[in-house]
Amino acid sequence: MALEDEAVNGQVAESVTEQLSGNGPSRTRVALLGSGDFSRELVGALQRLGAEVIAVDRYADTGLDGIVDRSAVVDLSDRDELAAAIGWLQPRFVVVASDTVATDALSDAVETGVTTVVPGIRGARLAADAEAMRRLASDELGLPTAPFWFAGSLEELRSVAEHGGYPMSVKPVRGLLGEGRSVMIRDSDIEPAWRRAVTSNAAGVTPRVLAETVVDFDSEVTLLAVHRDGPAGPALDFCAPIGHRSIEGPNGQLTREFWQPHPMSRVALDAARSIAARVARALGGRGMFGVELLVHGDEVYFAGVDVRPYDATLLTTRTQRLSGFELQARGILGLATDPLMVSPGAARLIYSRPGARATDPKPDSADAVAEALGVAESDVVLFGRHEGHPRRRLGLALATGPDVTVARDRAEQVAAALGRIWP
C-alpha cells in the first residue's frame, strides 16, 4: 500500500524519509505504542541509555511532545496501519504500552527478524486477556491459585456458586483498578455481585466475571521481575516485594497504598520468586513484569500478572538505586540490571471519584503542596492528563524513612495534605 494512501500522519512520513535517506540517527530505535501517564519516565530512562524513542499513538497530543525524539499518529488497533508504520519506522524494539494494540501486526513485524516486541508476543496478547492469563498460570504452569471459574452471564454465575459454594469473591475479568469486587456469602448475593462486576467492566468489553473461592491471606504483594536477554543469555532479577492495599473513602475517592519492602518469611519469599520466575519465563520476551500474589504465612498464591506494573513502580523512584522504569529500560535493551533497594518507602496514589469531572487544582494548591513537602523525606507528583479515564490519577504522595512503618505514616500525612487540592 502506498505511503500516501495510509492513515498515518506526516510525522511518520518525515521520519521514514529521513531513515531511508540515510540521514537518520544511529541510536537504537524504540517505538513506544501508547503514551500513558508514566510513559515519560520510561522515555527518559531509554534516552539516558542512548536510545531514540518514537511515540506512536492514536492522537497527536500525547503529553510527550518535546520529550520523545519523534512521534507518529497511528490507529494502534488497525492491523494494516500499525504494521505499515512499524515497517517504515523499522525500530529495533517495539514496546507495547497499550491494551488496544493489534497484536497480529506485532507478529508480522517479529517475523521480519528486524524488530523485537516487548514484553513479547505472548505477553502482549495475554496482557489484554486476564482469563487466558489465569488459565496459563493454573493449567499450564500448575501455579497455586484459589479455585476459580469464569462466568459470562448471571445464570452461569448461579451455576458456579452452586458448584463452588460460599464464600466466593466475584470481580470483572477486565475491570478498572480492582473495582467491581464483591464477596458472595448466600444465594441472594449473586445478582448484586453480577451487576456490580459488569458495571465496572472496561468500556466495550463483553461482560464476564471471575469467581474465586475465598482463601485466607494476610497481604497482597507485587513482585517486580525484570527479564532481559543479555550477552550471557536470559536473566531474571527481582526487586524487594511491594505490599499494597486499596482504600475507598466515604465520598468514593480511591487511594492505593504501596510500601517496600513488604515483610515476608524466607520460605514465602522463595515461593514468590519461584512463581514470578515461572510466569516471566512462560511469557517470554523482556522487560518488567509485576506478578500479583496473595500471601498467607509461608503460603503464596498466584493472583495475576501485569506487564506494565507502573502504579507499583512509582514507589521505586525513591526506594531503589535504579527505579523500575530504569530497570525496564535496561531489560528492554539487554543491559545489566541492579534491583538494589536503598531505602524503605511508601506511596499513596490518589484517584478521582467515579464520574467526577476533570477540574483544575484549587487556587490554594500551592499551599497544600508546601504542607505536603514539609513532611520529612517526602515528595509529590501531580498528574495533569485526566481525560478519557473513569478513574483519573490525580496525585501521588511519596515518602521514605528508617523503616516501613515510619514511611507509611509519612506518606499518609503527605496524602492528607494533597487531599485538599481536589473537591
GROMACS .gro file of C-alpha atoms in nm:
model
  423
    1MET     CA    1   0.000   0.000   0.000
    2ALA     CA    2   0.143   0.338  -0.094
    3LEU     CA    3   0.253   0.573   0.179
    4GLU     CA    4   0.014   0.850   0.073
    5ASP     CA    5  -0.278   0.608   0.097
    6GLU     CA    6  -0.221   0.524   0.466
    7ALA     CA    7  -0.394   0.695   0.759
    8VAL     CA    8  -0.063   0.787   0.913
    9ASN     CA    9   0.029   1.149   0.976
   10GLY     CA   10   0.308   1.344   0.816
   11GLN     CA   11   0.538   1.292   1.111
   12VAL     CA   12   0.569   0.923   1.025
   13ALA     CA   13   0.641   1.006   0.664
   14GLU     CA   14   0.904   1.258   0.767
   15SER     CA   15   1.082   1.013   0.997
   16VAL     CA   16   1.066   0.738   0.737
   17THR     CA   17   1.202   0.968   0.468
   18GLU     CA   18   1.492   1.059   0.693
   19GLN     CA   19   1.560   0.696   0.771
   20LEU     CA   20   1.552   0.581   0.411
   21SER     CA   21   1.774   0.868   0.302
   22GLY     CA   22   2.044   0.752   0.541
   23ASN     CA   23   2.040   1.070   0.748
   24GLY     CA   24   1.860   0.925   1.050
   25PRO     CA   25   2.025   0.876   1.387
   26SER     CA   26   2.238   0.570   1.453
   27ARG     CA   27   2.098   0.520   1.804
   28THR     CA   28   1.892   0.215   1.893
   29ARG     CA   29   1.540   0.296   1.781
   30VAL     CA   30   1.250   0.217   2.015
   31ALA     CA   31   0.884   0.260   1.913
   32LEU     CA   32   0.658   0.314   2.214
   33LEU     CA   33   0.300   0.207   2.138
   34GLY     CA   34   0.082   0.410   2.374
   35SER     CA   35   0.152   0.711   2.592
   36GLY     CA   36   0.003   0.676   2.938
   37ASP     CA   37   0.073   0.878   3.250
   38PHE     CA   38   0.410   0.715   3.311
   39SER     CA   39   0.547   0.689   2.959
   40ARG     CA   40   0.770   0.990   3.012
   41GLU     CA   41   0.953   0.807   3.292
   42LEU     CA   42   1.034   0.517   3.061
   43VAL     CA   43   1.118   0.751   2.773
   44GLY     CA   44   1.370   0.938   2.986
   45ALA     CA   45   1.529   0.615   3.106
   46LEU     CA   46   1.565   0.484   2.750
   47GLN     CA   47   1.711   0.809   2.621
   48ARG     CA   48   1.967   0.826   2.900
   49LEU     CA   49   2.089   0.488   2.776
   50GLY     CA   50   2.129   0.624   2.424
   51ALA     CA   51   1.806   0.508   2.262
   52GLU     CA   52   1.599   0.707   2.013
   53VAL     CA   53   1.232   0.691   2.118
   54ILE     CA   54   0.936   0.735   1.883
   55ALA     CA   55   0.595   0.776   2.046
   56VAL     CA   56   0.319   0.606   1.845
   57ASP     CA   57  -0.041   0.666   1.947
   58ARG     CA   58  -0.386   0.730   1.805
   59TYR     CA   59  -0.382   1.103   1.878
   60ALA     CA   60  -0.125   1.378   1.841
   61ASP     CA   61  -0.130   1.546   2.181
   62THR     CA   62   0.015   1.268   2.395
   63GLY     CA   63   0.187   1.478   2.658
   64LEU     CA   64   0.524   1.353   2.533
   65ASP     CA   65   0.584   1.640   2.292
   66GLY     CA   66   0.930   1.781   2.348
   67ILE     CA   67   1.036   1.465   2.530
   68VAL     CA   68   1.043   1.194   2.264
   69ASP     CA   69   1.265   1.218   1.959
   70ARG     CA   70   0.971   1.177   1.722
   71SER     CA   71   0.602   1.100   1.736
   72ALA     CA   72   0.351   0.944   1.497
   73VAL     CA   73  -0.028   0.926   1.490
   74VAL     CA   74  -0.139   0.570   1.412
   75ASP     CA   75  -0.453   0.370   1.486
   76LEU     CA   76  -0.294   0.108   1.712
   77SER     CA   77  -0.594  -0.123   1.676
   78ASP     CA   78  -0.572  -0.130   1.294
   79ARG     CA   79  -0.352  -0.422   1.186
   80ASP     CA   80  -0.263  -0.287   0.843
   81GLU     CA   81  -0.195   0.066   0.960
   82LEU     CA   82   0.018  -0.041   1.255
   83ALA     CA   83   0.210  -0.299   1.050
   84ALA     CA   84   0.283  -0.038   0.784
   85ALA     CA   85   0.406   0.213   1.041
   86ILE     CA   86   0.637  -0.043   1.204
   87GLY     CA   87   0.764  -0.145   0.862
   88TRP     CA   88   0.851   0.215   0.773
   89LEU     CA   89   0.999   0.306   1.108
   90GLN     CA   90   1.193  -0.021   1.142
   91PRO     CA   91   1.251   0.012   1.517
   92ARG     CA   92   1.487  -0.228   1.689
   93PHE     CA   93   1.233  -0.264   1.971
   94VAL     CA   94   0.856  -0.215   1.981
   95VAL     CA   95   0.735  -0.156   2.338
   96VAL     CA   96   0.365  -0.224   2.393
   97ALA     CA   97   0.221   0.029   2.638
   98SER     CA   98  -0.148  -0.004   2.550
   99ASP     CA   99  -0.416  -0.275   2.562
  100THR     CA  100  -0.564  -0.166   2.228
  101VAL     CA  101  -0.278  -0.283   2.005
  102ALA     CA  102  -0.339  -0.511   1.705
  103THR     CA  103  -0.113  -0.794   1.814
  104ASP     CA  104  -0.134  -0.959   1.470
  105ALA     CA  105   0.065  -0.665   1.336
  106LEU     CA  106   0.328  -0.728   1.602
  107SER     CA  107   0.357  -1.091   1.496
  108ASP     CA  108   0.409  -0.980   1.138
  109ALA     CA  109   0.683  -0.741   1.249
  110VAL     CA  110   0.865  -1.006   1.454
  111GLU     CA  111   0.867  -1.245   1.159
  112THR     CA  112   1.084  -0.999   0.967
  113GLY     CA  113   1.364  -1.058   1.217
  114VAL     CA  114   1.431  -0.685   1.242
  115THR     CA  115   1.208  -0.598   1.537
  116THR     CA  116   1.178  -0.735   1.890
  117VAL     CA  117   0.846  -0.687   2.068
  118VAL     CA  118   0.845  -0.602   2.439
  119PRO     CA  119   0.724  -0.776   2.652
  120GLY     CA  120   0.698  -1.036   2.375
  121ILE     CA  121   0.411  -1.154   2.156
  122ARG     CA  122   0.267  -1.389   2.418
  123GLY     CA  123   0.290  -1.126   2.690
  124ALA     CA  124   0.132  -0.862   2.467
  125ARG     CA  125  -0.159  -1.091   2.384
  126LEU     CA  126  -0.223  -1.206   2.739
  127ALA     CA  127  -0.193  -0.854   2.882
  128ALA     CA  128  -0.541  -0.787   2.746
  129ASP     CA  129  -0.682  -1.132   2.832
  130ALA     CA  130  -0.698  -1.192   3.206
  131GLU     CA  131  -0.887  -1.519   3.156
  132ALA     CA  132  -0.618  -1.667   2.933
  133MET     CA  133  -0.350  -1.545   3.176
  134ARG     CA  134  -0.517  -1.719   3.469
  135ARG     CA  135  -0.559  -2.040   3.271
  136LEU     CA  136  -0.193  -2.026   3.169
  137ALA     CA  137  -0.088  -1.997   3.533
  138SER     CA  138  -0.318  -2.270   3.661
  139ASP     CA  139  -0.348  -2.520   3.377
  140GLU     CA  140  -0.013  -2.491   3.201
  141LEU     CA  141   0.221  -2.386   3.481
  142GLY     CA  142   0.041  -2.553   3.771
  143LEU     CA  143   0.083  -2.250   3.998
  144PRO     CA  144  -0.106  -2.237   4.328
  145THR     CA  145  -0.422  -2.030   4.289
  146ALA     CA  146  -0.755  -2.005   4.463
  147PRO     CA  147  -1.014  -2.235   4.297
  148PHE     CA  148  -1.169  -2.025   4.021
  149TRP     CA  149  -1.435  -2.020   3.750
  150PHE     CA  150  -1.538  -1.776   3.477
  151ALA     CA  151  -1.897  -1.677   3.403
  152GLY     CA  152  -2.045  -1.485   3.113
  153SER     CA  153  -2.399  -1.448   3.243
  154LEU     CA  154  -2.597  -1.428   3.564
  155GLU     CA  155  -2.718  -1.783   3.518
  156GLU     CA  156  -2.364  -1.910   3.470
  157LEU     CA  157  -2.262  -1.733   3.791
  158ARG     CA  158  -2.550  -1.903   3.972
  159SER     CA  159  -2.423  -2.240   3.849
  160VAL     CA  160  -2.069  -2.155   3.960
  161ALA     CA  161  -2.192  -2.060   4.308
  162GLU     CA  162  -2.392  -2.380   4.334
  163HIS     CA  163  -2.086  -2.584   4.237
  164GLY     CA  164  -1.816  -2.390   4.422
  165GLY     CA  165  -2.003  -2.293   4.737
  166TYR     CA  166  -1.963  -1.991   4.963
  167PRO     CA  167  -1.792  -1.762   5.041
  168MET     CA  168  -1.687  -1.668   4.690
  169SER     CA  169  -1.535  -1.347   4.554
  170VAL     CA  170  -1.650  -1.203   4.222
  171LYS     CA  171  -1.477  -0.942   4.007
  172PRO     CA  172  -1.486  -0.833   3.642
  173VAL     CA  173  -1.238  -1.005   3.412
  174ARG     CA  174  -1.139  -0.666   3.272
  175GLY     CA  175  -1.227  -0.413   3.537
  176LEU     CA  176  -1.073  -0.081   3.634
  177LEU     CA  177  -0.835  -0.059   3.930
  178GLY     CA  178  -0.982  -0.359   4.104
  179GLU     CA  179  -1.332  -0.210   4.111
  180GLY     CA  180  -1.650  -0.414   4.096
  181ARG     CA  181  -1.544  -0.671   4.354
  182SER     CA  182  -1.791  -0.846   4.581
  183VAL     CA  183  -1.795  -1.137   4.822
  184MET     CA  184  -2.096  -1.366   4.799
  185ILE     CA  185  -2.196  -1.549   5.113
  186ARG     CA  186  -2.551  -1.653   5.020
  187ASP     CA  187  -2.773  -1.701   4.712
  188SER     CA  188  -2.923  -1.354   4.743
  189ASP     CA  189  -2.577  -1.202   4.685
  190ILE     CA  190  -2.538  -1.348   4.335
  191GLU     CA  191  -2.739  -1.097   4.133
  192PRO     CA  192  -2.596  -0.785   4.311
  193ALA     CA  193  -2.243  -0.925   4.267
  194TRP     CA  194  -2.302  -0.982   3.896
  195ARG     CA  195  -2.439  -0.632   3.844
  196ARG     CA  196  -2.155  -0.469   4.039
  197ALA     CA  197  -1.893  -0.657   3.838
  198VAL     CA  198  -2.034  -0.597   3.489
  199THR     CA  199  -2.095  -0.230   3.567
  200SER     CA  200  -1.723  -0.194   3.639
  201ASN     CA  201  -1.611  -0.371   3.322
  202ALA     CA  202  -1.392  -0.167   3.091
  203ALA     CA  203  -1.584   0.010   2.814
  204GLY     CA  204  -1.669  -0.205   2.514
  205VAL     CA  205  -1.581  -0.531   2.689
  206THR     CA  206  -1.817  -0.830   2.683
  207PRO     CA  207  -1.948  -0.884   3.039
  208ARG     CA  208  -1.754  -1.165   3.202
  209VAL     CA  209  -1.655  -1.225   3.562
  210LEU     CA  210  -1.400  -1.421   3.757
  211ALA     CA  211  -1.539  -1.607   4.059
  212GLU     CA  212  -1.297  -1.746   4.317
  213THR     CA  213  -1.322  -1.940   4.638
  214VAL     CA  214  -1.222  -1.704   4.918
  215VAL     CA  215  -0.885  -1.807   5.062
  216ASP     CA  216  -0.727  -1.671   5.377
  217PHE     CA  217  -0.445  -1.428   5.311
  218ASP     CA  218  -0.253  -1.178   5.519
  219SER     CA  219  -0.143  -0.942   5.244
  220GLU     CA  220  -0.145  -0.860   4.875
  221VAL     CA  221   0.203  -0.832   4.725
  222THR     CA  222   0.351  -0.723   4.394
  223LEU     CA  223   0.685  -0.876   4.299
  224LEU     CA  224   0.858  -0.686   4.019
  225ALA     CA  225   1.062  -0.918   3.795
  226VAL     CA  226   1.297  -0.778   3.529
  227HIS     CA  227   1.351  -1.014   3.237
  228ARG     CA  228   1.635  -0.936   2.999
  229ASP     CA  229   1.827  -1.115   2.728
  230GLY     CA  230   2.191  -1.019   2.773
  231PRO     CA  231   2.519  -1.148   2.628
  232ALA     CA  232   2.521  -1.442   2.869
  233GLY     CA  233   2.162  -1.538   2.783
  234PRO     CA  234   1.827  -1.479   2.955
  235ALA     CA  235   1.845  -1.336   3.306
  236LEU     CA  236   1.585  -1.251   3.568
  237ASP     CA  237   1.620  -1.007   3.859
  238PHE     CA  238   1.373  -0.935   4.140
  239CYS     CA  239   1.301  -0.617   4.332
  240ALA     CA  240   1.216  -0.626   4.702
  241PRO     CA  241   0.847  -0.720   4.745
  242ILE     CA  242   0.593  -0.437   4.745
  243GLY     CA  243   0.285  -0.461   4.966
  244HIS     CA  244  -0.032  -0.280   4.864
  245ARG     CA  245  -0.394  -0.221   4.952
  246SER     CA  246  -0.687  -0.012   4.825
  247ILE     CA  247  -0.862   0.245   5.043
  248GLU     CA  248  -1.202   0.381   4.941
  249GLY     CA  249  -1.313   0.692   5.125
  250PRO     CA  250  -1.670   0.775   5.227
  251ASN     CA  251  -1.705   1.004   4.923
  252GLY     CA  252  -1.599   0.728   4.683
  253GLN     CA  253  -1.247   0.857   4.628
  254LEU     CA  254  -0.999   0.575   4.580
  255THR     CA  255  -0.646   0.569   4.718
  256ARG     CA  256  -0.396   0.290   4.661
  257GLU     CA  257  -0.119   0.248   4.917
  258PHE     CA  258   0.215   0.082   4.841
  259TRP     CA  259   0.512   0.007   5.067
  260GLN     CA  260   0.852  -0.154   5.015
  261PRO     CA  261   0.987  -0.383   5.143
  262HIS     CA  262   0.689  -0.589   5.245
  263PRO     CA  263   0.795  -0.829   5.522
  264MET     CA  264   0.786  -1.194   5.415
  265SER     CA  265   0.932  -1.511   5.556
  266ARG     CA  266   1.223  -1.663   5.366
  267VAL     CA  267   1.002  -1.957   5.267
  268ALA     CA  268   0.731  -1.726   5.133
  269LEU     CA  269   0.981  -1.503   4.950
  270ASP     CA  270   1.142  -1.803   4.782
  271ALA     CA  271   0.798  -1.929   4.677
  272ALA     CA  272   0.703  -1.585   4.543
  273ARG     CA  273   1.022  -1.564   4.336
  274SER     CA  274   0.967  -1.914   4.202
  275ILE     CA  275   0.614  -1.825   4.090
  276ALA     CA  276   0.730  -1.497   3.935
  277ALA     CA  277   1.015  -1.668   3.751
  278ARG     CA  278   0.787  -1.934   3.603
  279VAL     CA  279   0.537  -1.672   3.487
  280ALA     CA  280   0.805  -1.445   3.335
  281ARG     CA  281   0.971  -1.732   3.152
  282ALA     CA  282   0.638  -1.861   3.022
  283LEU     CA  283   0.552  -1.518   2.883
  284GLY     CA  284   0.899  -1.482   2.735
  285GLY     CA  285   1.031  -1.161   2.591
  286ARG     CA  286   1.196  -0.897   2.803
  287GLY     CA  287   1.115  -0.600   3.023
  288MET     CA  288   0.934  -0.583   3.356
  289PHE     CA  289   0.650  -0.796   3.492
  290GLY     CA  290   0.453  -0.725   3.807
  291VAL     CA  291   0.342  -1.059   3.950
  292GLU     CA  292   0.046  -1.023   4.187
  293LEU     CA  293   0.040  -1.259   4.483
  294LEU     CA  294  -0.168  -1.339   4.791
  295VAL     CA  295   0.045  -1.428   5.094
  296HIS     CA  296  -0.072  -1.619   5.400
  297GLY     CA  297   0.217  -1.704   5.630
  298ASP     CA  298   0.450  -1.922   5.424
  299GLU     CA  299   0.182  -1.992   5.162
  300VAL     CA  300   0.179  -1.790   4.839
  301TYR     CA  301  -0.097  -1.788   4.576
  302PHE     CA  302  -0.073  -1.650   4.223
  303ALA     CA  303  -0.335  -1.377   4.164
  304GLY     CA  304  -0.234  -1.222   3.831
  305VAL     CA  305   0.039  -1.051   3.636
  306ASP     CA  306   0.074  -0.702   3.496
  307VAL     CA  307   0.314  -0.648   3.208
  308ARG     CA  308   0.300  -0.272   3.279
  309PRO     CA  309   0.307  -0.251   3.661
  310TYR     CA  310   0.355   0.125   3.670
  311ASP     CA  311   0.147   0.212   3.977
  312ALA     CA  312   0.370   0.000   4.198
  313THR     CA  313   0.678   0.108   4.003
  314LEU     CA  314   0.624   0.470   4.104
  315LEU     CA  315   0.734   0.385   4.457
  316THR     CA  316   1.068   0.254   4.332
  317THR     CA  317   1.169   0.601   4.210
  318ARG     CA  318   1.251   0.675   4.575
  319THR     CA  319   1.331   0.334   4.722
  320GLN     CA  320   1.573   0.178   4.472
  321ARG     CA  321   1.908   0.274   4.327
  322LEU     CA  322   1.754   0.220   3.985
  323SER     CA  323   1.382   0.281   3.958
  324GLY     CA  324   1.154   0.024   3.799
  325PHE     CA  325   1.141   0.243   3.487
  326GLU     CA  326   1.520   0.240   3.461
  327LEU     CA  327   1.524  -0.134   3.519
  328GLN     CA  328   1.264  -0.182   3.248
  329ALA     CA  329   1.472   0.028   3.007
  330ARG     CA  330   1.777  -0.184   3.080
  331GLY     CA  331   1.577  -0.502   3.039
  332ILE     CA  332   1.448  -0.383   2.701
  333LEU     CA  333   1.797  -0.301   2.577
  334GLY     CA  334   1.951  -0.618   2.721
  335LEU     CA  335   2.174  -0.435   2.969
  336ALA     CA  336   2.278  -0.533   3.321
  337THR     CA  337   2.023  -0.455   3.592
  338ASP     CA  338   2.062  -0.376   3.961
  339PRO     CA  339   1.743  -0.401   4.172
  340LEU     CA  340   1.917  -0.284   4.492
  341MET     CA  341   1.681  -0.116   4.739
  342VAL     CA  342   1.839   0.186   4.912
  343SER     CA  343   1.561   0.295   5.148
  344PRO     CA  344   1.229   0.172   5.287
  345GLY     CA  345   0.946   0.375   5.143
  346ALA     CA  346   0.574   0.414   5.092
  347ALA     CA  347   0.338   0.582   4.849
  348ARG     CA  348  -0.027   0.676   4.822
  349LEU     CA  349  -0.176   0.716   4.476
  350ILE     CA  350  -0.492   0.926   4.477
  351TYR     CA  351  -0.765   0.875   4.216
  352SER     CA  352  -1.074   1.077   4.131
  353ARG     CA  353  -1.421   0.979   4.241
  354PRO     CA  354  -1.625   0.779   3.984
  355GLY     CA  355  -1.778   1.011   3.727
  356ALA     CA  356  -1.617   1.321   3.875
  357ARG     CA  357  -1.549   1.599   3.625
  358ALA     CA  358  -1.190   1.687   3.544
  359THR     CA  359  -1.117   2.005   3.736
  360ASP     CA  360  -0.811   2.217   3.781
  361PRO     CA  361  -0.649   2.216   4.123
  362LYS     CA  362  -0.791   2.464   4.372
  363PRO     CA  363  -0.622   2.804   4.398
  364ASP     CA  364  -0.463   2.707   4.729
  365SER     CA  365  -0.292   2.402   4.575
  366ALA     CA  366   0.048   2.563   4.625
  367ASP     CA  367  -0.017   2.580   4.999
  368ALA     CA  368  -0.124   2.215   5.004
  369VAL     CA  369   0.191   2.110   4.818
  370ALA     CA  370   0.404   2.315   5.054
  371GLU     CA  371   0.240   2.144   5.351
  372ALA     CA  372   0.292   1.802   5.192
  373LEU     CA  373   0.660   1.868   5.126
  374GLY     CA  374   0.701   1.980   5.486
  375VAL     CA  375   0.681   1.614   5.586
  376ALA     CA  376   1.027   1.463   5.630
  377GLU     CA  377   1.171   1.274   5.330
  378SER     CA  378   0.861   1.341   5.119
  379ASP     CA  379   0.788   1.409   4.755
  380VAL     CA  380   0.475   1.463   4.547
  381VAL     CA  381   0.360   1.424   4.187
  382LEU     CA  382   0.052   1.599   4.045
  383PHE     CA  383  -0.086   1.444   3.726
  384GLY     CA  384  -0.216   1.677   3.458
  385ARG     CA  385  -0.360   1.448   3.190
  386HIS     CA  386  -0.701   1.326   3.305
  387GLU     CA  387  -0.927   1.293   3.005
  388GLY     CA  388  -1.063   0.957   2.896
  389HIS     CA  389  -1.032   0.770   3.226
  390PRO     CA  390  -1.329   0.697   3.457
  391ARG     CA  391  -1.081   0.681   3.746
  392ARG     CA  392  -0.819   0.951   3.690
  393ARG     CA  393  -0.485   0.959   3.867
  394LEU     CA  394  -0.474   1.290   4.048
  395GLY     CA  395  -0.172   1.288   4.273
  396LEU     CA  396   0.100   1.078   4.429
  397ALA     CA  397   0.234   1.106   4.783
  398LEU     CA  398   0.582   0.959   4.835
  399ALA     CA  399   0.792   0.921   5.149
  400THR     CA  400   1.094   0.730   5.271
  401GLY     CA  401   1.201   0.655   5.626
  402PRO     CA  402   1.421   0.443   5.850
  403ASP     CA  403   1.161   0.165   5.829
  404VAL     CA  404   0.837   0.088   5.651
  405THR     CA  405   0.616   0.189   5.945
  406VAL     CA  406   0.760   0.540   5.954
  407ALA     CA  407   0.750   0.570   5.575
  408ARG     CA  408   0.382   0.467   5.562
  409ASP     CA  409   0.293   0.718   5.832
  410ARG     CA  410   0.474   0.995   5.643
  411ALA     CA  411   0.307   0.903   5.313
  412GLU     CA  412  -0.032   0.919   5.486
  413GLN     CA  413   0.047   1.271   5.607
  414VAL     CA  414   0.156   1.378   5.259
  415ALA     CA  415  -0.161   1.234   5.103
  416ALA     CA  416  -0.379   1.411   5.361
  417ALA     CA  417  -0.222   1.742   5.265
  418LEU     CA  418  -0.267   1.674   4.893
  419GLY     CA  419  -0.630   1.580   4.951
  420ARG     CA  420  -0.711   1.949   5.000
  421ILE     CA  421  -0.640   2.016   4.633
  422TRP     CA  422  -0.933   1.831   4.478
  423PRO     CA  423  -1.300   1.871   4.571
   0.00000   0.00000   0.00000
